mmCIF file of C-alpha atoms in Angstrom:
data_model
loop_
_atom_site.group_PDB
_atom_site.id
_atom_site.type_symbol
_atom_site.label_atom_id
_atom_site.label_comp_id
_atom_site.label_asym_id
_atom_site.label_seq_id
_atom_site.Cartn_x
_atom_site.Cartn_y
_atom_site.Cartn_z
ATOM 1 C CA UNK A 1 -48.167 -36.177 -17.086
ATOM 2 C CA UNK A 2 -45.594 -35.419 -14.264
ATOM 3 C CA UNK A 3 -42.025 -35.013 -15.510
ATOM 4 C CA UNK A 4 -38.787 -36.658 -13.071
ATOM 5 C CA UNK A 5 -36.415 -34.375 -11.403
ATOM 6 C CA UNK A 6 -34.211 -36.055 -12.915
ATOM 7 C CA UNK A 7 -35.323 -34.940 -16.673
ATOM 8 C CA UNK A 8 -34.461 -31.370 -15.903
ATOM 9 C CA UNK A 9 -30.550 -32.461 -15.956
ATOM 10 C CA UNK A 10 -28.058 -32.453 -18.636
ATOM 11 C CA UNK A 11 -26.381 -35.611 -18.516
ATOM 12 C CA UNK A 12 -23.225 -36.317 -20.952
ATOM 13 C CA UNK A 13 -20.797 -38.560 -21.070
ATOM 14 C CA UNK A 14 -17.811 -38.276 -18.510
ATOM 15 C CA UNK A 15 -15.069 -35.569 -19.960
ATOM 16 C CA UNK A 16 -11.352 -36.057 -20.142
ATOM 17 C CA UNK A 17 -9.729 -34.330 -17.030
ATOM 18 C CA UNK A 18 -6.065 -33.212 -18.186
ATOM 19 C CA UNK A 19 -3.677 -33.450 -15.124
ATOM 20 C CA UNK A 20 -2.006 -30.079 -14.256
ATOM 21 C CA UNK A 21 2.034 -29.781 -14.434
ATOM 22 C CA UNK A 22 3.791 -30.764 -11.604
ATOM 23 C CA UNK A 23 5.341 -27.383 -11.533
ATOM 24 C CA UNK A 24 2.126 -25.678 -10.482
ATOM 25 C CA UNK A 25 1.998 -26.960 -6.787
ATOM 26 C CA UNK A 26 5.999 -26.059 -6.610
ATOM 27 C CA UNK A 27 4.799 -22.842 -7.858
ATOM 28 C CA UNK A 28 2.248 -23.190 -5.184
ATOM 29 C CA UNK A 29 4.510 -24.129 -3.022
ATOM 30 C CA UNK A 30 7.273 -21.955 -2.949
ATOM 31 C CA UNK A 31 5.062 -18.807 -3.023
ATOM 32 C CA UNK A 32 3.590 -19.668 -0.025
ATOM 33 C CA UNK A 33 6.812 -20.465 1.564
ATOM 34 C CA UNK A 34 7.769 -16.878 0.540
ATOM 35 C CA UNK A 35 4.510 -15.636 1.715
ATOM 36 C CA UNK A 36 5.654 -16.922 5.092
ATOM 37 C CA UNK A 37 8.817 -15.093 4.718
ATOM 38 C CA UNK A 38 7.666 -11.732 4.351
ATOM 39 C CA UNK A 39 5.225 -12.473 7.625
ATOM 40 C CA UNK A 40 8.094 -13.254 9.026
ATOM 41 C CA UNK A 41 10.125 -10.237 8.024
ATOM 42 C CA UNK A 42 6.999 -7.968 8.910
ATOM 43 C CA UNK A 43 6.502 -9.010 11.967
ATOM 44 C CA UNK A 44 10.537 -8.275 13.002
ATOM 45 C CA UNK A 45 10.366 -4.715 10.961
ATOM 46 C CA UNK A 46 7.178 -4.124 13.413
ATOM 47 C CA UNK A 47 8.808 -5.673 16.423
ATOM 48 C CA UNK A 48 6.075 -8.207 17.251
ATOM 49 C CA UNK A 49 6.535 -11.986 17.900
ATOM 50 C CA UNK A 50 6.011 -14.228 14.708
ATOM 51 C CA UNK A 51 4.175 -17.391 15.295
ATOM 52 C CA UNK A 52 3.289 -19.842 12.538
ATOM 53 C CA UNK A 53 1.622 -23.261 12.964
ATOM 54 C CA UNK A 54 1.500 -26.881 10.779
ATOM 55 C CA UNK A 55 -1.866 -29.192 10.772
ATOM 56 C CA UNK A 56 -1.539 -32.792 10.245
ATOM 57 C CA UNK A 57 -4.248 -35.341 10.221
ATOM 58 C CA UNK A 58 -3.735 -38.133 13.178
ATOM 59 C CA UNK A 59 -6.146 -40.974 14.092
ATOM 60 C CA UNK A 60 -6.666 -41.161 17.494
ATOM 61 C CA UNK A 61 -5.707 -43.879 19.416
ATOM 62 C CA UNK A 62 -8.341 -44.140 21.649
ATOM 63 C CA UNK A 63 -11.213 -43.473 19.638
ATOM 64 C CA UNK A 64 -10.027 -44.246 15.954
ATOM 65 C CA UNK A 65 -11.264 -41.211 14.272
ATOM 66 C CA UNK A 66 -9.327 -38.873 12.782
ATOM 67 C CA UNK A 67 -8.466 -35.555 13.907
ATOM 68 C CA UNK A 68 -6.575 -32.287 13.173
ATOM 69 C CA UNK A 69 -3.896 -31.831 14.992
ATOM 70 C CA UNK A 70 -2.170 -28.189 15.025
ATOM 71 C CA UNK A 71 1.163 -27.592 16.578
ATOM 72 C CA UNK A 72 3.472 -24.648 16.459
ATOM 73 C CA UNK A 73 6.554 -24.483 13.326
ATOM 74 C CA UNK A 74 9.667 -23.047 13.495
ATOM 75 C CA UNK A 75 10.209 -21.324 10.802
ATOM 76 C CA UNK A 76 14.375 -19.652 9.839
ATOM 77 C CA UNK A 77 14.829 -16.764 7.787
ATOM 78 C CA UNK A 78 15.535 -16.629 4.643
ATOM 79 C CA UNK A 79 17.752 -13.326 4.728
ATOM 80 C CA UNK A 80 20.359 -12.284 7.018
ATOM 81 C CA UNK A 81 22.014 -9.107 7.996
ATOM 82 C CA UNK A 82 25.908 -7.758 7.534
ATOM 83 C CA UNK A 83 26.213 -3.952 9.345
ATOM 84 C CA UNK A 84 22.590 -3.630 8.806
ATOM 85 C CA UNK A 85 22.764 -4.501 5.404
ATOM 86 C CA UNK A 86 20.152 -7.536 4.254
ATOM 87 C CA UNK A 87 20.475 -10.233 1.586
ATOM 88 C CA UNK A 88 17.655 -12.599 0.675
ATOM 89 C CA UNK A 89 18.485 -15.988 -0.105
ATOM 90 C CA UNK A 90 16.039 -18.084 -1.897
ATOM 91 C CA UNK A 91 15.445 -21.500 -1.063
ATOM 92 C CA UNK A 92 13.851 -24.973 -3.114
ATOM 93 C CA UNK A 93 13.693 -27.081 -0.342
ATOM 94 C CA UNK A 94 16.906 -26.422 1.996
ATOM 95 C CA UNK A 95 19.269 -25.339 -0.333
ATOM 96 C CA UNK A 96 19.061 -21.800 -1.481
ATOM 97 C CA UNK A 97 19.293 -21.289 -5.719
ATOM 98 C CA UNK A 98 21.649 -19.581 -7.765
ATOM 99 C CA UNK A 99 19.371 -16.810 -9.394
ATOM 100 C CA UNK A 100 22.827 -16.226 -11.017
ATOM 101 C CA UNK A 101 25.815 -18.524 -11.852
ATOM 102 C CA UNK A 102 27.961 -18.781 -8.494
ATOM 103 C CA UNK A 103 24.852 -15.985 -6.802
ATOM 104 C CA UNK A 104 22.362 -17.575 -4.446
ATOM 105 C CA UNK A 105 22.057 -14.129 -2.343
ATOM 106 C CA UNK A 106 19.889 -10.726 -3.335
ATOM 107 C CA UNK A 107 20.836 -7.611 -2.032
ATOM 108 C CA UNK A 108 18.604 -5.919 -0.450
ATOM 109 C CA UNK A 109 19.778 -3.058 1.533
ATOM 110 C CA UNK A 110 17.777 -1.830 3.905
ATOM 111 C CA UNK A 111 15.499 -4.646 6.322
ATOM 112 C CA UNK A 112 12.430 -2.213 5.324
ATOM 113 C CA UNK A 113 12.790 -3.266 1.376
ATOM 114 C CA UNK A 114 12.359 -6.832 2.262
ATOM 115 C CA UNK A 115 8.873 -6.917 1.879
ATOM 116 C CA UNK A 116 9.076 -5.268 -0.984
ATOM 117 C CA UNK A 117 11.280 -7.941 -2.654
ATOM 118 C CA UNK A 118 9.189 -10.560 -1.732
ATOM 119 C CA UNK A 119 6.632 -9.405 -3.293
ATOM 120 C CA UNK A 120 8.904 -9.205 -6.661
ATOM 121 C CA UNK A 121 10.289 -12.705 -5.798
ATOM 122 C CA UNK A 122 6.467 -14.484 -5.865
ATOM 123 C CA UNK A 123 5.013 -12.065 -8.926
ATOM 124 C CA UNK A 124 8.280 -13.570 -10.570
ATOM 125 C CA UNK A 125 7.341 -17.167 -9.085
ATOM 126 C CA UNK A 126 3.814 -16.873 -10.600
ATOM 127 C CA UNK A 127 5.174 -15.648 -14.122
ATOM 128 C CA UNK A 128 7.153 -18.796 -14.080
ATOM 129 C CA UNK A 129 10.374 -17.206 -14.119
ATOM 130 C CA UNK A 130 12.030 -19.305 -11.478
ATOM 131 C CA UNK A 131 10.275 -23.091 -13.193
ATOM 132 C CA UNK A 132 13.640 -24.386 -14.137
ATOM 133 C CA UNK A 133 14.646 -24.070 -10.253
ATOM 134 C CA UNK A 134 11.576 -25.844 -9.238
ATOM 135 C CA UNK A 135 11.909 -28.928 -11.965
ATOM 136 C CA UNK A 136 15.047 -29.268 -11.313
ATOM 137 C CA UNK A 137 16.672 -28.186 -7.675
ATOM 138 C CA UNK A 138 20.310 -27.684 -7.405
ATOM 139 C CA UNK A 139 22.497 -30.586 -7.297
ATOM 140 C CA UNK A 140 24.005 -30.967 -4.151
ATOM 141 C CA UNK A 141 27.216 -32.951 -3.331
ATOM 142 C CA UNK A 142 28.084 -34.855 0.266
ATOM 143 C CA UNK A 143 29.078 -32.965 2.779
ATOM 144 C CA UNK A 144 32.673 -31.994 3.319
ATOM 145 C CA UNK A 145 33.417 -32.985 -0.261
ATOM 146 C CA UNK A 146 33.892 -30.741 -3.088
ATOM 147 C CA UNK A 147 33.423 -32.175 -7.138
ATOM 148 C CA UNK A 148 36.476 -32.801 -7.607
ATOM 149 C CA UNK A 149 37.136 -34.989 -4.500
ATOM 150 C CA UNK A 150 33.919 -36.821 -5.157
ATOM 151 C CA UNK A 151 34.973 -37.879 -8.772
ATOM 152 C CA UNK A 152 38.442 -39.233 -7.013
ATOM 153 C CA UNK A 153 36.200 -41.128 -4.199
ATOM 154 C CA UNK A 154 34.277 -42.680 -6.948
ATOM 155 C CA UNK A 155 37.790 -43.698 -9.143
#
């Protein structure tokens, strides 16, 4: 008697697959973002060009197949400099957050800490300290009007 290949598998029933929480790929997300940042902030504390690069997938419109293509980002800073003294802003998309009521900037001090608080700012991302950010990014008003004058505007 031979016995089928197929025998020698376990073979149940399909399992439920529970979807993950949107927050994770924000999570995801903005620690890679921040990831990027500290490159970025390496590469000026070392004096060396930073260079990063976005892939999108293109068919080709000669031959119809699809195909990588890679092309170079620019990519802004997310901290600045007064005197020599840095402050780290975070950002959800292109508005930085208020870690604090009415305080969207850390202070850093000196440009060599900046790594350094990166590197707190994505442990804290994957603790889930900064979810309520990421469900739900600042509200943000029209330009050149402030709350007040967009309450009148709607009267």
């Amino acid at each position: 008697m031979t016995t089928s290949v197929l025998s020698s598998l376990k073979v149940i029933t399909r399992p439920e697959i529970k979807q993950k929480p949107p927050v994770l790929n924000k999570r995801m997300k903005l620690i890679n973002r921040l990831e990027q940042q500290k490159k970025l902030a390496t590469c000026m504390l070392e004096g060396t060009p930073f260079v990063a690069y976005k892939e999108k997938t293109v068919k080709d419109p000669e031959t119809g197949e699809r195909i990588k293509k890679r092309w170079q980002a620019t990519v802004r800073p997310w901290y600045y400099d007064t005197d020599n003294h840095y402050f780290l802003e975070v950002k959800v998309g292109i508005r930085a957050i208020e870690l604090q009521k009415g305080k969207p900037a850390i202070d850093v001090g000196d440009k060599e800490k900046l790594p350094e608080v990166i590197d707190i700012l994505i442990s804290a991302v994957e603790k889930g300290e900064l979810d309520e950010f990421l469900i739900s990014p600042p509200k943000t008003v029209a330009k050149g009007k402030t709350p007040a004058n967009a309450k009148l505007a709607k009267s």
